[in-house]
mmCIF file of C-alpha atoms in Angstrom:
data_model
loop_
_atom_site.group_PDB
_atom_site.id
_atom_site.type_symbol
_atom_site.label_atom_id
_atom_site.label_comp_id
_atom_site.label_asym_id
_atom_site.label_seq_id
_atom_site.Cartn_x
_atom_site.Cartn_y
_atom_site.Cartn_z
ATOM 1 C CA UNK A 219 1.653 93.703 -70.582
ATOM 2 C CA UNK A 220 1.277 96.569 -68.165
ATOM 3 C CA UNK A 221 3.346 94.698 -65.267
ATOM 4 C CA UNK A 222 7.124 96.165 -65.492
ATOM 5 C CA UNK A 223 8.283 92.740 -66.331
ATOM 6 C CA UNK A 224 6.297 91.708 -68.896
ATOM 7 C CA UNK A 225 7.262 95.256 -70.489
ATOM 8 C CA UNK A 226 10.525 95.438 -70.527
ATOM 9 C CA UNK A 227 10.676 91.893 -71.814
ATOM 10 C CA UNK A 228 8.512 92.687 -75.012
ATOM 11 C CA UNK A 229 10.591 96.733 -74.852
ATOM 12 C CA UNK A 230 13.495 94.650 -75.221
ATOM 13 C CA UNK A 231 12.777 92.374 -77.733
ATOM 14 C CA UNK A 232 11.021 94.993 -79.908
ATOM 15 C CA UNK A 233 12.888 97.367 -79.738
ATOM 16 C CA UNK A 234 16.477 96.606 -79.124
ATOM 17 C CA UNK A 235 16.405 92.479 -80.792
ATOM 18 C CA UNK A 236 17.638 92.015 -77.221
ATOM 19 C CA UNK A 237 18.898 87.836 -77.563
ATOM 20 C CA UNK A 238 18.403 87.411 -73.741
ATOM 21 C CA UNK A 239 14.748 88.604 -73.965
ATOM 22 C CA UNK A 240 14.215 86.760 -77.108
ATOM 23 C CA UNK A 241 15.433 83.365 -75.013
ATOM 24 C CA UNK A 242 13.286 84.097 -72.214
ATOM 25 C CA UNK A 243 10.224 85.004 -74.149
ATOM 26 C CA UNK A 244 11.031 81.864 -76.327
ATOM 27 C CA UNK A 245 10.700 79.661 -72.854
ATOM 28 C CA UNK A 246 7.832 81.162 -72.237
ATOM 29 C CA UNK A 247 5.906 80.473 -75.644
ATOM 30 C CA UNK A 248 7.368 77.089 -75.682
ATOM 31 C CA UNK A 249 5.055 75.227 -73.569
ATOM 32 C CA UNK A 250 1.820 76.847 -75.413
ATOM 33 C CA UNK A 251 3.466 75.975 -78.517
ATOM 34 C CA UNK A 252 3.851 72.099 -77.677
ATOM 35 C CA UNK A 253 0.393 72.263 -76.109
ATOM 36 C CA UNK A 254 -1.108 73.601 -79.643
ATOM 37 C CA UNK A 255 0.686 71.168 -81.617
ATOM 38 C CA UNK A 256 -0.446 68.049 -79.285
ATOM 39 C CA UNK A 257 -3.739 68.609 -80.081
ATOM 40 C CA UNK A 258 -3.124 68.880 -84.069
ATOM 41 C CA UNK A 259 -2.755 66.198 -86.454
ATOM 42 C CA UNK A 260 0.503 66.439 -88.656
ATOM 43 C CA UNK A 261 2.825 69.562 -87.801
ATOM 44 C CA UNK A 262 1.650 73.174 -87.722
ATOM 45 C CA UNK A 263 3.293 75.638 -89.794
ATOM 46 C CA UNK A 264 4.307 78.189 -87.288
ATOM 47 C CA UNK A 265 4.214 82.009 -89.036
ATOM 48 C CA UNK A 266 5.274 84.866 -87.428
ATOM 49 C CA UNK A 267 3.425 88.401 -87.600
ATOM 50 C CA UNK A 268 5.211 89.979 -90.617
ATOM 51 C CA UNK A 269 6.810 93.548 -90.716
ATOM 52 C CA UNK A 270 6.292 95.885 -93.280
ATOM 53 C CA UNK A 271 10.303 96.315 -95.141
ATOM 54 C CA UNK A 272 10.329 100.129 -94.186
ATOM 55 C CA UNK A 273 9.987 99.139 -90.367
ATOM 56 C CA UNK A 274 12.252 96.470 -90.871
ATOM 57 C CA UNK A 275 14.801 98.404 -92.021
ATOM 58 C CA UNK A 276 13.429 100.925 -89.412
ATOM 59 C CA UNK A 277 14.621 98.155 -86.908
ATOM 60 C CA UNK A 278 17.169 96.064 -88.164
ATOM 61 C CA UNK A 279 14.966 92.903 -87.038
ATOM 62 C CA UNK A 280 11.276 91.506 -86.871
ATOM 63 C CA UNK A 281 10.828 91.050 -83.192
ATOM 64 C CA UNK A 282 8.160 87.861 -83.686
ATOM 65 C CA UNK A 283 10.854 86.120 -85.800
ATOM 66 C CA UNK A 284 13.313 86.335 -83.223
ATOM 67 C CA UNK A 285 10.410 85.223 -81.032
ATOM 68 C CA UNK A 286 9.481 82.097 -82.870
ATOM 69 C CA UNK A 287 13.164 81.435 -83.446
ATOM 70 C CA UNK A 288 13.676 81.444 -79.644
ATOM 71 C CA UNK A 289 10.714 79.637 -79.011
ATOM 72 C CA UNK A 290 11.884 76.136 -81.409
ATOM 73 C CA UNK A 291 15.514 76.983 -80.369
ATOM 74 C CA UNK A 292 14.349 76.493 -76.929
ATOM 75 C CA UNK A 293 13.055 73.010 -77.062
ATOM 76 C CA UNK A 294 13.911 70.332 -79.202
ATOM 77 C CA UNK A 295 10.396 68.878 -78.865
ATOM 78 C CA UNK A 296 9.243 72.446 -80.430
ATOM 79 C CA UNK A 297 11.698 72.215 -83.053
ATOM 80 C CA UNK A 298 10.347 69.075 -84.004
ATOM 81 C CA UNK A 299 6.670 69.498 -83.543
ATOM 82 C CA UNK A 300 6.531 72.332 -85.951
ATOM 83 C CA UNK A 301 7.481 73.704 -89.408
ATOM 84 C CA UNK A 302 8.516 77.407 -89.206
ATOM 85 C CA UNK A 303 7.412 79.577 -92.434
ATOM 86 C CA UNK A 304 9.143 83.232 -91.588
ATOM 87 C CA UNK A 305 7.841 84.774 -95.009
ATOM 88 C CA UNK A 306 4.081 82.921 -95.003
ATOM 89 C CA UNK A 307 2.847 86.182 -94.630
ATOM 90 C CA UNK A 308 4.004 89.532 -95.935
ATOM 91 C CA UNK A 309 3.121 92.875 -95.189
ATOM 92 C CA UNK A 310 1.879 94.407 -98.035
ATOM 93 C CA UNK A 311 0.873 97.970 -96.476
ATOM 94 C CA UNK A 312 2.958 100.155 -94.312
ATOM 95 C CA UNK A 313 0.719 101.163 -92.057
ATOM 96 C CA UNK A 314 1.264 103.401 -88.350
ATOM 97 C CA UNK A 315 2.141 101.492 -85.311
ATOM 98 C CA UNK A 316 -0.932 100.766 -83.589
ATOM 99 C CA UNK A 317 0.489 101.213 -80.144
ATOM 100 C CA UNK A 318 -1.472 104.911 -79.308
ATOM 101 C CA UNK A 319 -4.224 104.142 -81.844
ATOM 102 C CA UNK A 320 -7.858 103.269 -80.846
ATOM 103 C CA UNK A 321 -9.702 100.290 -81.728
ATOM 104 C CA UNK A 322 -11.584 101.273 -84.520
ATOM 105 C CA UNK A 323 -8.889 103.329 -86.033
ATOM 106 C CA UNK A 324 -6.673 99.712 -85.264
ATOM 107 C CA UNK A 325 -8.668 97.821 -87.439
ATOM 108 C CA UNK A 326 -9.164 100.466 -89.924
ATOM 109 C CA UNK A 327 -5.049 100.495 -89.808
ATOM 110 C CA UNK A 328 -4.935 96.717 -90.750
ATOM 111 C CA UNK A 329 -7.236 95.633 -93.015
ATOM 112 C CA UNK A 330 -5.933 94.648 -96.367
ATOM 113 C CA UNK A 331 -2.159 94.778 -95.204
ATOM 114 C CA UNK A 332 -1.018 91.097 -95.388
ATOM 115 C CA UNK A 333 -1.236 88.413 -98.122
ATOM 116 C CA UNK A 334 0.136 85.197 -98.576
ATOM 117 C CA UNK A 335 3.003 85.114 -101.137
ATOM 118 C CA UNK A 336 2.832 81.140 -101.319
ATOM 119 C CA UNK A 337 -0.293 79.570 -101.135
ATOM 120 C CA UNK A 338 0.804 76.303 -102.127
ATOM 121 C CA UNK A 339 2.956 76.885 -98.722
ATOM 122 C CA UNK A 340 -0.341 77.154 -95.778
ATOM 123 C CA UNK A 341 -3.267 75.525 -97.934
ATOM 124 C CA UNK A 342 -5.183 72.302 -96.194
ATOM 125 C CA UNK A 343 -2.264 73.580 -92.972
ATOM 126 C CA UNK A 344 -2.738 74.570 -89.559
ATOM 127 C CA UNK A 345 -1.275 77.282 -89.030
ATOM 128 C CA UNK A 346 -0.013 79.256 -85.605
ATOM 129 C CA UNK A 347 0.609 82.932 -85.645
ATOM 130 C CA UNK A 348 2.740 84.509 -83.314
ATOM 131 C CA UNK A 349 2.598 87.996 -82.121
ATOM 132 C CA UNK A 350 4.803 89.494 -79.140
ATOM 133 C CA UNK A 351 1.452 92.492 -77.820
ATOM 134 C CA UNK A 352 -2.061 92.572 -78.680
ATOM 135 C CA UNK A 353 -4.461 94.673 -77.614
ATOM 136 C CA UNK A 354 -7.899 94.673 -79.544
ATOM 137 C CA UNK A 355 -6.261 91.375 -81.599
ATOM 138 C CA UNK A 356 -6.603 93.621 -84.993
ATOM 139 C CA UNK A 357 -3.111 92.045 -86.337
ATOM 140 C CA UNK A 358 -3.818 88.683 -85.142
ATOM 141 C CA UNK A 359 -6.948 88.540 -86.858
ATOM 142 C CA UNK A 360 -5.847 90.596 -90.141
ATOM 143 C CA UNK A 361 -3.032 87.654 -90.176
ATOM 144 C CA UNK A 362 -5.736 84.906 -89.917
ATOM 145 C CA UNK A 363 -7.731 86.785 -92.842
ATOM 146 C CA UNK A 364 -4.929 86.569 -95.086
ATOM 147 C CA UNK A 365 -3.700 82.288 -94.196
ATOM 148 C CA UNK A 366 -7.572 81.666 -94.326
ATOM 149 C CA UNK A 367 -7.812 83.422 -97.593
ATOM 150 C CA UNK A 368 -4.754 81.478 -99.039
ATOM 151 C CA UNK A 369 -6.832 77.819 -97.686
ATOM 152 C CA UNK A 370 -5.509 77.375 -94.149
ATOM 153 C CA UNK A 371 -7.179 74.981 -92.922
ATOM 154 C CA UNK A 372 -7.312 76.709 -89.129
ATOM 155 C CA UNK A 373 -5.294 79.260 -87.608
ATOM 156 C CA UNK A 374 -4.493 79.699 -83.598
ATOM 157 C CA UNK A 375 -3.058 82.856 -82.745
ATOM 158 C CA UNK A 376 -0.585 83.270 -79.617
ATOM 159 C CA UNK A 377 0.897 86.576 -78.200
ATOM 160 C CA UNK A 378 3.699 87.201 -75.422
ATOM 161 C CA UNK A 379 1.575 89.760 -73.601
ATOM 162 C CA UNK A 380 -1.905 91.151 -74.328
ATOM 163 C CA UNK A 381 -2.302 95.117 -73.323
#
């Protein structure tokens, strides 16, 4: 994350929904994605990390749905290899960005602040969260909480860059 490239891709997709960024992260994710799948039986349920409504509207977008988005829309295999779920997980508690936080404070931040609105939707599934930064993998691993909570059967996680 802390080469210039890798940061203005994930700067550009965060911040600004950038669609260029968002197709060349997508290419980028692709591959892993088809590598996860081929090793699954049935197709994954791809879930990206949800956004609390306030930052949403904060934003105008949710940066990993544009990444996941971008990632199928990329290759037809992915497309097909995978069932997206957008709202599997919701963000039940605004909480500060974690960017300047420290690690403790990070998981302290996270706990608690996703559920699964559908279980019906991830039980018995694998499921593959998608994230566009991690650093200590607090969100990833709040996000697995939650789908293993609701009966996931496993959960991969997969960021763009890790910090």
């Amino acid at each position: 994350y802390h080469a210039e490239e890798a940061q203005a891709l994930v700067w550009e997709l965060k911040y600004y929904g950038n669609k260029r960024a968002a197709a060349l992260a997508g290419e980028i994710l692709s591959e892993e994605l088809l590598a996860i799948a081929s090793e699954e039986l049935g197709r994954p349920l791809l879930v990206p990390v949800p956004m609390h409504k306030t930052r949403r509207r904060e934003r105008g977008h949710n940066q990993t749905e544009l990444l996941c988005e971008s990632a199928l829309g990329f290759s037809e295999l992915s497309s097909k290899a995978y069932d997206y779920a957008p709202h599997a997980l919701t963000r039940i508690k605004h909480t500060p960005e974690q960017q300047k936080l420290d690690r403790t404070t990070r998981l302290k931040n996270v706990a608690g602040s996703m559920q699964v609105e559908n279980p019906e939707l991830v039980e018995g599934r694998v499921c593959v969260v998608v994230d566009d930064v991690t650093t200590t993998g607090a969100t990833l691993n709040e996000a697995e909480r939650a789908l293993k909570a609701a009966g996931a059967r496993r959960v991969h996680t997969l960021a763009l860059a890790q910090s």
